[in-house]
PDB file of C-alpha atoms in Angstrom:
ATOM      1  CA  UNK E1221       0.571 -18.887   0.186  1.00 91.00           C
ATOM      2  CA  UNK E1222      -1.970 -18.592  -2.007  1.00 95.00           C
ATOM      3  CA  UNK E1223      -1.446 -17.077  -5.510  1.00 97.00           C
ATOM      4  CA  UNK E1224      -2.896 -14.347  -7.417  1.00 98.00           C
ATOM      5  CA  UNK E1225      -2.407 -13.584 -11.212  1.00 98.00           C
ATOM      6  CA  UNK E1226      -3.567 -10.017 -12.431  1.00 98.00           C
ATOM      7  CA  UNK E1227      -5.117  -9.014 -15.660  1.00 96.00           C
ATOM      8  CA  UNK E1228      -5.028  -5.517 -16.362  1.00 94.00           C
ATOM      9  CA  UNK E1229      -4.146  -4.051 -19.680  1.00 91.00           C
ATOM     10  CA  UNK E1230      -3.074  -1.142 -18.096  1.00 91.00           C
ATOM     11  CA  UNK E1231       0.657  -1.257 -16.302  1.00 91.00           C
ATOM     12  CA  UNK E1232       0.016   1.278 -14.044  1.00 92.00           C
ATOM     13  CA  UNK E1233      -3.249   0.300 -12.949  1.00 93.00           C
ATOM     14  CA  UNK E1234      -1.568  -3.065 -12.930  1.00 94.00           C
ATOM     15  CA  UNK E1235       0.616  -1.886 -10.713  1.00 94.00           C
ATOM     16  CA  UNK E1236      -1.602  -0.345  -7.634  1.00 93.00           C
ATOM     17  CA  UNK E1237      -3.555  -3.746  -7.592  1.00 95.00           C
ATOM     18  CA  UNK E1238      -0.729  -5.432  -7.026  1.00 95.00           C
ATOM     19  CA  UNK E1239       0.995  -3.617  -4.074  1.00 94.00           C
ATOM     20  CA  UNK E1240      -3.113  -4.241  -2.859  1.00 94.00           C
ATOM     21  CA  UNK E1241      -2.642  -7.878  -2.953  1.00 95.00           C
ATOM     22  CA  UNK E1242       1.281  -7.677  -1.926  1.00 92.00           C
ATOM     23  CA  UNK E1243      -0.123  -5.958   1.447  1.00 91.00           C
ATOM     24  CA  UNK E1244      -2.018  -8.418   2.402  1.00 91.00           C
ATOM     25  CA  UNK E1245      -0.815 -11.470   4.380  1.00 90.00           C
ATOM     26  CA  UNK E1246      -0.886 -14.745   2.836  1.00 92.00           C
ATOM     27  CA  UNK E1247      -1.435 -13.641  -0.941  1.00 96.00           C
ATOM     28  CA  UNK E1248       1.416 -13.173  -3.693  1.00 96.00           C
ATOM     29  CA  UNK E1249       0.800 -12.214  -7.301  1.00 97.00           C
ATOM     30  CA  UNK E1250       2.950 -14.368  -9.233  1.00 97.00           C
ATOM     31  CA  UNK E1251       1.928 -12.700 -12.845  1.00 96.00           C
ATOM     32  CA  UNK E1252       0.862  -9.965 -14.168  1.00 97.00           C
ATOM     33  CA  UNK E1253      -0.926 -10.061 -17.262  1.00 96.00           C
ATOM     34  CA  UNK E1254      -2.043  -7.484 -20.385  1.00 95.00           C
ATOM     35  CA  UNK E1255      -4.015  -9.519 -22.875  1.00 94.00           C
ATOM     36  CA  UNK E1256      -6.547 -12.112 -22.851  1.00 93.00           C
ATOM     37  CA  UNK E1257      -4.720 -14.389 -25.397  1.00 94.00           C
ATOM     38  CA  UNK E1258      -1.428 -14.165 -23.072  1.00 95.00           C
ATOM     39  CA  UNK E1259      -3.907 -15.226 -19.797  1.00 96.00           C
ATOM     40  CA  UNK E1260      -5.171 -18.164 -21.934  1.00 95.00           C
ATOM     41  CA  UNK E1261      -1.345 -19.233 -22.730  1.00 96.00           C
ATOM     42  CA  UNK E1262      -0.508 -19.255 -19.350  1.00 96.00           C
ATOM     43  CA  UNK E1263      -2.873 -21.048 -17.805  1.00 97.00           C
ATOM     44  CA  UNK E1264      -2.628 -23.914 -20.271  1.00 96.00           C
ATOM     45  CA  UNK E1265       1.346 -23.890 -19.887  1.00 96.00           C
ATOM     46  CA  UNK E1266       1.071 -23.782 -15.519  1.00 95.00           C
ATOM     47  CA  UNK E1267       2.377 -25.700 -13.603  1.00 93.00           C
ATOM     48  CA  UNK E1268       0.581 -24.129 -10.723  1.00 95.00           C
ATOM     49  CA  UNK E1269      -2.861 -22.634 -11.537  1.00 97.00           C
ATOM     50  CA  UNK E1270      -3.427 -19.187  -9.488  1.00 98.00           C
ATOM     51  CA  UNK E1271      -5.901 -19.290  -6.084  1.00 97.00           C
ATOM     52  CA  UNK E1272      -7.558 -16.329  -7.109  1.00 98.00           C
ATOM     53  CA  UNK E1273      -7.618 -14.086 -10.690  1.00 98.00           C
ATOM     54  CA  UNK E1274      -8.528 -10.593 -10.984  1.00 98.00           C
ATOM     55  CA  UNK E1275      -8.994  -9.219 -14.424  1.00 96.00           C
ATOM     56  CA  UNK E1276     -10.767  -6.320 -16.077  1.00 93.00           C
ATOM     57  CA  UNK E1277     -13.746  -7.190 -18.317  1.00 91.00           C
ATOM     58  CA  UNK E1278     -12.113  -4.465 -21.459  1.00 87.00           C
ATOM     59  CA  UNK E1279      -9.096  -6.334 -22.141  1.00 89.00           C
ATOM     60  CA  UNK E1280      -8.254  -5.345 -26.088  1.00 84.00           C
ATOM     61  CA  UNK E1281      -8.256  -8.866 -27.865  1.00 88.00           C
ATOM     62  CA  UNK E1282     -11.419 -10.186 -26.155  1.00 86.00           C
ATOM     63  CA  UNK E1283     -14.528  -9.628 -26.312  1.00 81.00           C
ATOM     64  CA  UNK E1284     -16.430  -8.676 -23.071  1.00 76.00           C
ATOM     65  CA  UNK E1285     -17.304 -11.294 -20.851  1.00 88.00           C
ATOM     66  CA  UNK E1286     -15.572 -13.520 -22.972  1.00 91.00           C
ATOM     67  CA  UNK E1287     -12.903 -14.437 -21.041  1.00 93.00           C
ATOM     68  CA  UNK E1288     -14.884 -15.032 -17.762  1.00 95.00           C
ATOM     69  CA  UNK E1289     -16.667 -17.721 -19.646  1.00 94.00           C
ATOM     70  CA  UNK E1290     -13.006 -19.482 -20.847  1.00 94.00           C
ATOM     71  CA  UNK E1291     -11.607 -19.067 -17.337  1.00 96.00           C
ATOM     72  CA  UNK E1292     -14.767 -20.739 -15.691  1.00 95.00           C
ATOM     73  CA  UNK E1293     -15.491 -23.671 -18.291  1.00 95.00           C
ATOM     74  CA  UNK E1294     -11.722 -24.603 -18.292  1.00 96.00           C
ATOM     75  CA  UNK E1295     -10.589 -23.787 -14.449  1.00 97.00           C
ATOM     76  CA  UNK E1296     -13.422 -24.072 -12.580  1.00 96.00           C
ATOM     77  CA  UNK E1297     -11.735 -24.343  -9.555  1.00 96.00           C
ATOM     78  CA  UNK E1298     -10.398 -21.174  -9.776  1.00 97.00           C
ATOM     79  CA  UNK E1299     -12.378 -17.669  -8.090  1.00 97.00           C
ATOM     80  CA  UNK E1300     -12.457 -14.910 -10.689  1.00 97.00           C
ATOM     81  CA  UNK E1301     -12.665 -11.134  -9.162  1.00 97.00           C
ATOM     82  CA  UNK E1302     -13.992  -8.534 -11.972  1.00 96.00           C
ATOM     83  CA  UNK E1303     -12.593  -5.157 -11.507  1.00 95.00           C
ATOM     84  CA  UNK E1304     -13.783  -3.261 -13.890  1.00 91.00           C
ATOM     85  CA  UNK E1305     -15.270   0.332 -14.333  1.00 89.00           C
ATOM     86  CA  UNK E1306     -18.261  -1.277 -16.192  1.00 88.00           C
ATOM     87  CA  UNK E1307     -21.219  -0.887 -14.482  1.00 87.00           C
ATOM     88  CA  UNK E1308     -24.097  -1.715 -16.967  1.00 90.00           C
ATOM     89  CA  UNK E1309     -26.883  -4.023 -15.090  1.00 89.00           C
ATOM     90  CA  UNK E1310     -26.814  -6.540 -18.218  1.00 90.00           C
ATOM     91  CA  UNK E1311     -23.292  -7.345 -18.383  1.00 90.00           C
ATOM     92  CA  UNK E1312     -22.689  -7.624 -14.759  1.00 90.00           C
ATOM     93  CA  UNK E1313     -25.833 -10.083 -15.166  1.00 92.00           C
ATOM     94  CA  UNK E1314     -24.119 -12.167 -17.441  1.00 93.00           C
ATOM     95  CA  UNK E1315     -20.885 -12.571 -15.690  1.00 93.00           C
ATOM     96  CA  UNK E1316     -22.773 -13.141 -11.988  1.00 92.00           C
ATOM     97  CA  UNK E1317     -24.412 -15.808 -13.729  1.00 93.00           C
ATOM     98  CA  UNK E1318     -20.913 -17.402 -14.817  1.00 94.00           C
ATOM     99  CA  UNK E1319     -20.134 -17.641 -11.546  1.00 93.00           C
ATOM    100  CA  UNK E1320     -17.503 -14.980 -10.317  1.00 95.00           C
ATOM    101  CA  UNK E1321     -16.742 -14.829  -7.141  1.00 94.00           C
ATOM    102  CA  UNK E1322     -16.836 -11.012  -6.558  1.00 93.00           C
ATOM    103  CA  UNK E1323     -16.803  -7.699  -8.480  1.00 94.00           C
ATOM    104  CA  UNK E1324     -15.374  -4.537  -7.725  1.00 93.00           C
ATOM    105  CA  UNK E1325     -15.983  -1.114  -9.600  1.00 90.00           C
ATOM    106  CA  UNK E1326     -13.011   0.816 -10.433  1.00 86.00           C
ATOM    107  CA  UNK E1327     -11.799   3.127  -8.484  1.00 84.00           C
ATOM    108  CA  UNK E1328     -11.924   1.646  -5.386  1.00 86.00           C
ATOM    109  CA  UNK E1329     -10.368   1.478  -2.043  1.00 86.00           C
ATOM    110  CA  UNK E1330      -7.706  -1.105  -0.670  1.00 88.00           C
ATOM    111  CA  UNK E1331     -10.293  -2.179   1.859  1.00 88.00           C
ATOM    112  CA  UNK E1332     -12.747  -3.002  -0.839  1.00 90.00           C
ATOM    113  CA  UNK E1333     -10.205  -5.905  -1.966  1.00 93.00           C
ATOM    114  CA  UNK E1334      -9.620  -6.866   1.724  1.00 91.00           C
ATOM    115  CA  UNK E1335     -12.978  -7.554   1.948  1.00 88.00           C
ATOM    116  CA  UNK E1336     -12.983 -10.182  -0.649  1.00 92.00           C
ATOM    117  CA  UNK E1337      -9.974 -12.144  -0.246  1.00 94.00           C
ATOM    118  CA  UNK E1338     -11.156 -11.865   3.341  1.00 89.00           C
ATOM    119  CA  UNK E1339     -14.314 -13.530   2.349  1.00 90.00           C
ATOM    120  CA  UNK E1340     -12.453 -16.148   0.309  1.00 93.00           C
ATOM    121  CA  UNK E1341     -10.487 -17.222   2.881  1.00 90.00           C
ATOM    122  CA  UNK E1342     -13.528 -17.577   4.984  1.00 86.00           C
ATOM    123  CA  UNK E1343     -14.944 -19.551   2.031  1.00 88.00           C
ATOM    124  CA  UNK E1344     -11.810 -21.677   1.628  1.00 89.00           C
ATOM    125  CA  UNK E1345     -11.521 -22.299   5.517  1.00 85.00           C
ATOM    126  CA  UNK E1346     -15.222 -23.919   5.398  1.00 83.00           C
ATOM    127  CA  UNK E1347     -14.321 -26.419   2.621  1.00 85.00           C
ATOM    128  CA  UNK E1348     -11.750 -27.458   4.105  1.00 84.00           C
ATOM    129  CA  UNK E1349     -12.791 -27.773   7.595  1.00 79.00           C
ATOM    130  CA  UNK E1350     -14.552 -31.185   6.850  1.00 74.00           C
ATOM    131  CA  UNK E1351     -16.361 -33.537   4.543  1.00 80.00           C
ATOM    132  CA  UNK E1352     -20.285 -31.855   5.561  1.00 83.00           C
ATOM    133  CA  UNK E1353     -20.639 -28.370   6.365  1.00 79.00           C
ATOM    134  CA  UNK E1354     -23.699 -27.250   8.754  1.00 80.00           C
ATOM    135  CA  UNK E1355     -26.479 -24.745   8.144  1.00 79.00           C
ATOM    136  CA  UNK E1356     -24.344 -22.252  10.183  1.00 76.00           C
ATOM    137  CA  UNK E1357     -21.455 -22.381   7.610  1.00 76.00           C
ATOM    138  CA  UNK E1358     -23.279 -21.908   4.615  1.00 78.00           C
ATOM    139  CA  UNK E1359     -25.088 -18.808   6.817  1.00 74.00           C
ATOM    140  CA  UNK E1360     -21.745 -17.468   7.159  1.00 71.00           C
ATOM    141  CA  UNK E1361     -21.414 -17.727   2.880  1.00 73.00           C
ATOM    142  CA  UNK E1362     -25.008 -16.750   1.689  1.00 70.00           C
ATOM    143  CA  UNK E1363     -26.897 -15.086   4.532  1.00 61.00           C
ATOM    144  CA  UNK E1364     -24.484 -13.334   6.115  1.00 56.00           C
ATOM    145  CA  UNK E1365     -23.674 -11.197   2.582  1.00 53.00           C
ATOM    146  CA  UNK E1366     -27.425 -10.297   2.565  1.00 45.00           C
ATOM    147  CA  UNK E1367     -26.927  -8.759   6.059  1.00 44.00           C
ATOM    148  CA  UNK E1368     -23.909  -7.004   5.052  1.00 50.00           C
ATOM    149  CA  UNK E1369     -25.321  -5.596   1.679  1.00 49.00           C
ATOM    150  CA  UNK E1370     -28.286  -4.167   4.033  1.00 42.00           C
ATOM    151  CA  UNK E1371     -25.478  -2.623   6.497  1.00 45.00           C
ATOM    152  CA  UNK E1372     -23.310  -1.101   4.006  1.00 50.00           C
ATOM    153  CA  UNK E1373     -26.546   0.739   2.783  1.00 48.00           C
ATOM    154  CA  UNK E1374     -27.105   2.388   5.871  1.00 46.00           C
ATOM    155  CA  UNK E1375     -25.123   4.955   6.718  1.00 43.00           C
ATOM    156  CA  UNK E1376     -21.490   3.565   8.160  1.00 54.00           C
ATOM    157  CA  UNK E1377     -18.873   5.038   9.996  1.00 61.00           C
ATOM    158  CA  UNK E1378     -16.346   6.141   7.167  1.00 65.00           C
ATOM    159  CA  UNK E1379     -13.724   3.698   6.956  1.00 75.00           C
ATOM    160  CA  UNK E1380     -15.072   0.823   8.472  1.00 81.00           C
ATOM    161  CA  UNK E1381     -16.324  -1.843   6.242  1.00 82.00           C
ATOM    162  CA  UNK E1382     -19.583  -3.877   7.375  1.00 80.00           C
ATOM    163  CA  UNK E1383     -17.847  -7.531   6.089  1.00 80.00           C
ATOM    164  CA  UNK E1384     -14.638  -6.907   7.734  1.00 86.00           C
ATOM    165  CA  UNK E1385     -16.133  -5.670  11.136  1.00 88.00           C
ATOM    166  CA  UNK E1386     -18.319  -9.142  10.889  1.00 87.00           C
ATOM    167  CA  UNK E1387     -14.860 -10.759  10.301  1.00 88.00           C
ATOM    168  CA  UNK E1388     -13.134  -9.389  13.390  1.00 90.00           C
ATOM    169  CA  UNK E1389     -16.108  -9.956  15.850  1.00 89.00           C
ATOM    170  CA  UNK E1390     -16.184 -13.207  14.454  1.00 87.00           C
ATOM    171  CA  UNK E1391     -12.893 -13.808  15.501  1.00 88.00           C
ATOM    172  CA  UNK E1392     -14.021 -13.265  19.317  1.00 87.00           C
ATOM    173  CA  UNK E1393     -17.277 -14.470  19.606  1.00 83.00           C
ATOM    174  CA  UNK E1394     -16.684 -17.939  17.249  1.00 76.00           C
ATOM    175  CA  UNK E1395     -13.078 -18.496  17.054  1.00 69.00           C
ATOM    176  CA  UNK E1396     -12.643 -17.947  21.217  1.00 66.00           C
ATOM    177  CA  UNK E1397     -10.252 -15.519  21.034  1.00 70.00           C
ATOM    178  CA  UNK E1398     -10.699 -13.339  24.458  1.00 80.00           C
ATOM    179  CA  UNK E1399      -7.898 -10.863  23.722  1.00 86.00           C
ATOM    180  CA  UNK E1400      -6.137  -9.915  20.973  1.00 91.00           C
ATOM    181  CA  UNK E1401      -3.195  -6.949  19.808  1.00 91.00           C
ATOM    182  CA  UNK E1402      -3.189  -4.501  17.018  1.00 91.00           C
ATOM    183  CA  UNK E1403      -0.413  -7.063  15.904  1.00 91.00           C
ATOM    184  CA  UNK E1404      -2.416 -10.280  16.263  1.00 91.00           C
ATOM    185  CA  UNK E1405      -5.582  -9.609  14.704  1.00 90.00           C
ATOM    186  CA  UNK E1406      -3.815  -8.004  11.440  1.00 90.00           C
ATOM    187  CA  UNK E1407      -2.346 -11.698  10.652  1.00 89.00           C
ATOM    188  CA  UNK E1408      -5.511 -12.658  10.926  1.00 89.00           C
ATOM    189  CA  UNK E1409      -7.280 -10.760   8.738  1.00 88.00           C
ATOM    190  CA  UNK E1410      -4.717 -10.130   5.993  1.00 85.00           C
ATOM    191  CA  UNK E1411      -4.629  -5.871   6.790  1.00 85.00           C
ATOM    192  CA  UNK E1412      -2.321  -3.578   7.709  1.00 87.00           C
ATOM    193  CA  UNK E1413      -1.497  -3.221  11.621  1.00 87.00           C
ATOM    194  CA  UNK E1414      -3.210   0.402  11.526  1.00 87.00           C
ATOM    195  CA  UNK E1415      -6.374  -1.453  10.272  1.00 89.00           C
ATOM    196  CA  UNK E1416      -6.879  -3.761  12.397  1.00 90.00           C
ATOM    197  CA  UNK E1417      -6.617  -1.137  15.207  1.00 90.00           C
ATOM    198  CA  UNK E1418      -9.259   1.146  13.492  1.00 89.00           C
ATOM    199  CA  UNK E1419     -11.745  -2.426  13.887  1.00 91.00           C
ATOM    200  CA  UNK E1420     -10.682  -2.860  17.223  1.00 92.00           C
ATOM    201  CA  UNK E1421     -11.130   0.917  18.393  1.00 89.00           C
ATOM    202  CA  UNK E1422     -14.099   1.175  16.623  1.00 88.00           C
ATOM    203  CA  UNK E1423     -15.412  -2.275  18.883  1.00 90.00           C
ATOM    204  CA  UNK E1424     -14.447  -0.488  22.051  1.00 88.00           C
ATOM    205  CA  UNK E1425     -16.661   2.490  20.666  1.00 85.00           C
ATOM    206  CA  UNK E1426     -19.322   0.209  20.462  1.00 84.00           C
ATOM    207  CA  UNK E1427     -18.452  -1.491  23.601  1.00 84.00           C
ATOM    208  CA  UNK E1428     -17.818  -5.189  22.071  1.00 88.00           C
ATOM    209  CA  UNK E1429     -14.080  -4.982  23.321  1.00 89.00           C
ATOM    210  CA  UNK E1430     -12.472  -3.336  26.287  1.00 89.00           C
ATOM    211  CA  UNK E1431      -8.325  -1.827  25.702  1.00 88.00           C
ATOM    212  CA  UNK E1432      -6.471  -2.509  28.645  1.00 88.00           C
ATOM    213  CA  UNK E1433      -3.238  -1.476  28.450  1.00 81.00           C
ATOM    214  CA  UNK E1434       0.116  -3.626  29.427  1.00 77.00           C
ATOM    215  CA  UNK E1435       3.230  -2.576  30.486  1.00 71.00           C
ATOM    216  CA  UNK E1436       6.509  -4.005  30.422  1.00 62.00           C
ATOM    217  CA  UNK E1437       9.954  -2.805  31.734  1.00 58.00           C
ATOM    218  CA  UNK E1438      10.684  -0.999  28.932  1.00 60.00           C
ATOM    219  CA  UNK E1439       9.228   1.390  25.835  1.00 60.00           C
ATOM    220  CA  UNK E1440       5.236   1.888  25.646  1.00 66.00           C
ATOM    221  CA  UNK E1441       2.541   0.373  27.359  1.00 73.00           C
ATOM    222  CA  UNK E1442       1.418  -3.105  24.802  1.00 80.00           C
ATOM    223  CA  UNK E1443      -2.967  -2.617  24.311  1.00 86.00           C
ATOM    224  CA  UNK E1444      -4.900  -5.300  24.310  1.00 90.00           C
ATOM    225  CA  UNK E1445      -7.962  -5.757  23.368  1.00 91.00           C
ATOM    226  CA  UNK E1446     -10.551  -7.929  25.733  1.00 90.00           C
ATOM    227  CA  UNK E1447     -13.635  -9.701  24.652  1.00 89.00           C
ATOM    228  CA  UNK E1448     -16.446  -8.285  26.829  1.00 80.00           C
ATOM    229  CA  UNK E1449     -18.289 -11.552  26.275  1.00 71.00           C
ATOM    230  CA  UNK E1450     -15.296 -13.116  28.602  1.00 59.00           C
ATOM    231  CA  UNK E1451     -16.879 -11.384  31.089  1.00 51.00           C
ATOM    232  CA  UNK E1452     -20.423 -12.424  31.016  1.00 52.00           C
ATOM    233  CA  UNK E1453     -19.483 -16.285  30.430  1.00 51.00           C
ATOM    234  CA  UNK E1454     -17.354 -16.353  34.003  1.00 48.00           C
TER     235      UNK E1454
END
């Protein structure tokens, strides 16, 4: 389980981005934090530092990117998500250059945070995977985000994100998974059920997966969805 602590001086706001992270499989939010001063005190006082920490940059008794900078020099180890309405080029500069792991401009959609922690996981999974990576890994880190920055600027069909789509054919083509339910692929992923179906419809649309429906002695048919690559390897 991999944990997540929240800083948001807002409660409410708070709130909705943790019932984000509490949908997702895998991820908990263990606290839920209003100041900068109180994030500093807990860290130093853990007994378990978080996975993952996603705070505001306008938290009242800091200043700016201020706390970025404390979290990174002092817990390096752990990935800081900005979510923040702040959208001036300088600022977002700076903290880039700190070395956040992602930043998300408020309002935004649950999907927008399933794309990172989906990316972190990703990240995670090739660090761990072995002592070396290969080219292809680090691809998969820094390449493939170029090719997704240049898809998500195209027009895409609404609700589909370009990451997450990579994500799920991924799971086919590399991880050798021929067929998969609605079910199975939203473990893997970290979404909703009713997600993962709109990635797998969306594949049959674009005729990367075939449904075939199953049926068993009782209640509806099961769908599956089939790898058309199975076919053209046999």
């Amino acid at each position: 389980m991999h944990h997540v602590w929240i800083v948001e001086d807002d409660f409410r706001v708070a709130q909705i981005h943790q019932d984000f992270v509490q949908a997702m499989k895998g991820f908990k939010v263990t606290e839920s934090i209003r100041t900068g001063n109180e994030l500093i005190e807990k860290l130093a006082q853990a007994e378990q530092l978080p996975a993952i920490i996603l705070t505001d940059l306008y938290i009242p008794d800091v200043e700016r990117s201020s706390l970025i900078t404390h979290i990174r020099q002092k817990y390096p180890a752990i990935y800081v998500i900005v979510i923040s309405a702040a959208t001036e080029v300088a600022l977002i500069k700076e903290v880039v250059h700190l070395g956040i792991f992602d930043y998300i401009i408020k309002p935004f959609e649950q999907q927008r945070l399933e794309q990172a922690f989906n990316k972190y996981k990703q990240t995670i999974a090739i660090y761990q995977q072995s002592a070396n990576v290969t080219q292809r890994d680090l691809d998969s880190l820094f390449y493939n985000a170029v090719v997704n920055k240049i898809v998500e600027d195209e027009t895409f069909v609404k609700g589909i994100d370009a990451h997450t789509l990579q994500t799920v054919k991924d799971i086919f083509e590399k991880e050798q998974q021929n067929e998969l339910t609605a079910s199975q692929l939203s473990e893997l992923i970290g979404s909703s059920r009713s997600t993962a179906r709109r990635y797998l419809e969306y594949l049959v649309s674009e005729q990367f997966l075939e449904m075939i429906s199953i049926y068993g002695s009782v209640g509806r048919p099961e769908r599956k969805y089939v790898y058309r690559g199975t076919y053209e390897q046999n």
